[in-house]
C-alpha cells in the first residue's frame, strides 16, 4: 500500500489522533480530501461540522482568519499549509468549479507557508480534539 485517501482539515483533525503517525511510521502517505471543509474555512456560511457545533466552527474559522491576517496570507493558503505540514500528507485534493477558483488555487500553491509550533497554537487555541468514534 502506497497511500490512503482520507478527509483531513482544520475542522477534521481526527487523523492526527493516531492514524497519520501510524501511516508515516510504515511509509504510507496520505492523500487528503476535504481540506477546505466544503468551503466553510474560506467563504461558505458557518454550520455544524462533524462533532463541532456552529459556535465551535465559528471559533475555528476566527482562529484561522486571525492567523491569516497576522501573516498576510488568505485563509485558503493557511488551511492548505496546515494540512500539508503533516509529515504523512503527500498531497491534497481540492475541488474547483470555476476558472477563478482554479486560478486562486494555482496562486496558493506558490504561497504555501511552513508552520511553526506557535502558528499551530494560534489555530488550535480553544479547539477541542475530535476522535474517530464509528470506525474503531
Short mmCIF file of C-alpha atoms in Angstrom, two decimals:
data_model
loop_
_atom_site.label_atom_id
_atom_site.label_comp_id
_atom_site.label_asym_id
_atom_site.label_seq_id
_atom_site.Cartn_x
_atom_site.Cartn_y
_atom_site.Cartn_z
CA UNK A 1 0.00 0.00 0.00
CA UNK A 2 1.46 3.36 -1.05
CA UNK A 3 -1.17 5.80 0.13
CA UNK A 4 -4.51 6.22 1.87
CA UNK A 5 -7.11 8.83 0.99
CA UNK A 6 -8.85 10.43 3.93
CA UNK A 7 -10.63 13.57 4.98
CA UNK A 8 -8.39 15.98 6.90
CA UNK A 9 -8.72 19.69 7.63
CA UNK A 10 -8.76 22.19 10.47
CA UNK A 11 -12.35 21.07 11.03
CA UNK A 12 -11.48 17.38 10.86
CA UNK A 13 -8.22 16.71 12.62
CA UNK A 14 -9.15 13.13 13.52
CA UNK A 15 -6.22 11.68 11.51
CA UNK A 16 -3.86 13.43 13.95
CA UNK A 17 -5.17 11.24 16.79
CA UNK A 18 -3.05 8.27 15.75
CA UNK A 19 -3.59 7.33 12.12
CA UNK A 20 -1.25 9.83 10.45
CA UNK A 21 1.61 8.83 12.77
CA UNK A 22 0.97 5.14 12.20
CA UNK A 23 0.91 5.59 8.42
CA UNK A 24 4.07 7.72 8.48
CA UNK A 25 5.90 5.06 10.53
CA UNK A 26 5.02 2.48 7.88
CA UNK A 27 5.96 4.69 4.92
CA UNK A 28 2.38 5.09 3.73
CA UNK A 29 1.38 8.59 2.66
CA UNK A 30 -1.97 10.33 2.97
CA UNK A 31 -3.87 11.83 0.05
CA UNK A 32 -6.13 14.40 1.67
CA UNK A 33 -9.65 15.31 0.64
CA UNK A 34 -11.93 17.86 2.25
CA UNK A 35 -9.11 20.23 3.18
CA UNK A 36 -11.37 23.30 2.92
CA UNK A 37 -14.28 21.62 4.74
CA UNK A 38 -16.84 22.17 1.99
CA UNK A 39 -15.70 25.80 1.74
CA UNK A 40 -16.54 26.66 5.35
CA UNK A 41 -12.88 27.50 6.03
CA UNK A 42 -12.73 30.04 3.21
CA UNK A 43 -16.08 31.65 2.48
CA UNK A 44 -19.16 29.48 2.99
CA UNK A 45 -21.65 30.11 5.81
CA UNK A 46 -20.80 28.66 9.21
CA UNK A 47 -22.65 25.44 10.02
CA UNK A 48 -22.12 22.47 12.31
CA UNK A 49 -19.36 20.18 11.04
CA UNK A 50 -18.88 16.62 12.26
CA UNK A 51 -18.99 16.79 16.08
CA UNK A 52 -18.49 20.58 16.20
CA UNK A 53 -21.39 22.97 16.82
CA UNK A 54 -21.82 26.11 14.73
CA UNK A 55 -20.23 28.09 17.57
CA UNK A 56 -17.18 25.83 17.64
CA UNK A 57 -16.84 26.06 13.86
CA UNK A 58 -17.06 29.86 14.08
CA UNK A 59 -14.29 29.83 16.69
CA UNK A 60 -12.01 27.74 14.45
CA UNK A 61 -12.70 29.98 11.45
CA UNK A 62 -11.93 33.04 13.61
CA UNK A 63 -8.61 31.49 14.70
CA UNK A 64 -7.82 30.81 11.04
CA UNK A 65 -8.73 34.37 10.00
CA UNK A 66 -6.64 35.86 12.83
CA UNK A 67 -3.55 33.87 11.88
CA UNK A 68 -4.08 34.55 8.18
CA UNK A 69 -4.27 38.28 8.84
CA UNK A 70 -1.21 38.22 11.11
CA UNK A 71 0.98 36.53 8.49
CA UNK A 72 -0.53 38.28 5.48
CA UNK A 73 -1.96 35.22 3.74
CA UNK A 74 -5.53 34.26 2.94
CA UNK A 75 -7.48 31.53 4.71
CA UNK A 76 -7.11 29.06 1.84
CA UNK A 77 -3.32 29.24 1.92
CA UNK A 78 -3.18 28.83 5.69
CA UNK A 79 -5.73 25.97 5.72
CA UNK A 80 -3.87 24.13 2.95
CA UNK A 81 -0.49 24.79 4.54
CA UNK A 82 -1.71 23.39 7.87
CA UNK A 83 -2.74 20.09 6.30
CA UNK A 84 0.36 19.86 4.11
CA UNK A 85 2.56 20.45 7.17
CA UNK A 86 1.65 16.99 8.44
CA UNK A 87 4.64 14.80 7.52
CA UNK A 88 2.38 11.91 6.46
CA UNK A 89 0.48 14.00 3.90
CA UNK A 90 1.70 13.62 0.32
CA UNK A 91 -0.89 15.79 -1.42
CA UNK A 92 -4.25 17.47 -1.00
CA UNK A 93 -7.09 17.18 -3.48
CA UNK A 94 -9.07 20.40 -3.76
CA UNK A 95 -12.23 20.65 -5.83
CA UNK A 96 -12.77 23.63 -8.07
CA UNK A 97 -15.83 24.56 -10.07
CA UNK A 98 -14.80 27.84 -11.71
CA UNK A 99 -11.77 29.20 -13.51
CA UNK A 100 -11.41 31.83 -10.77
CA UNK A 101 -11.16 29.09 -8.13
CA UNK A 102 -8.57 27.28 -10.24
CA UNK A 103 -6.53 30.48 -10.64
CA UNK A 104 -6.69 31.09 -6.88
CA UNK A 105 -5.55 27.55 -6.18
CA UNK A 106 -2.63 27.83 -8.60
CA UNK A 107 -1.54 31.10 -6.93
CA UNK A 108 -1.93 29.50 -3.50
CA UNK A 109 0.49 26.73 -4.46
CA UNK A 110 3.23 29.36 -4.79
CA UNK A 111 2.48 30.85 -1.35
CA UNK A 112 2.39 27.83 0.97
CA UNK A 113 3.90 28.53 4.36
CA UNK A 114 5.92 26.47 6.80
CA UNK A 115 4.08 26.21 10.09
CA UNK A 116 5.75 26.96 13.37
CA UNK A 117 4.54 25.47 16.64
CA UNK A 118 3.26 28.92 17.65
CA UNK A 119 1.22 29.17 14.42
CA UNK A 120 -0.39 25.83 15.24
CA UNK A 121 -1.11 27.01 18.78
CA UNK A 122 -2.92 30.08 17.40
CA UNK A 123 -5.03 27.91 15.10
CA UNK A 124 -5.89 25.35 17.75
CA UNK A 125 -6.39 27.67 20.74
CA UNK A 126 -9.60 26.73 22.50
CA UNK A 127 -10.37 23.94 20.00
CA UNK A 128 -11.21 20.50 21.31
CA UNK A 129 -9.88 17.44 19.53
CA UNK A 130 -12.16 15.09 17.65
CA UNK A 131 -11.72 11.34 17.61
CA UNK A 132 -12.93 8.61 15.34
CA UNK A 133 -15.90 7.09 17.12
CA UNK A 134 -17.64 5.00 14.49
CA UNK A 135 -14.64 3.39 12.80
CA UNK A 136 -12.96 1.69 15.74
#
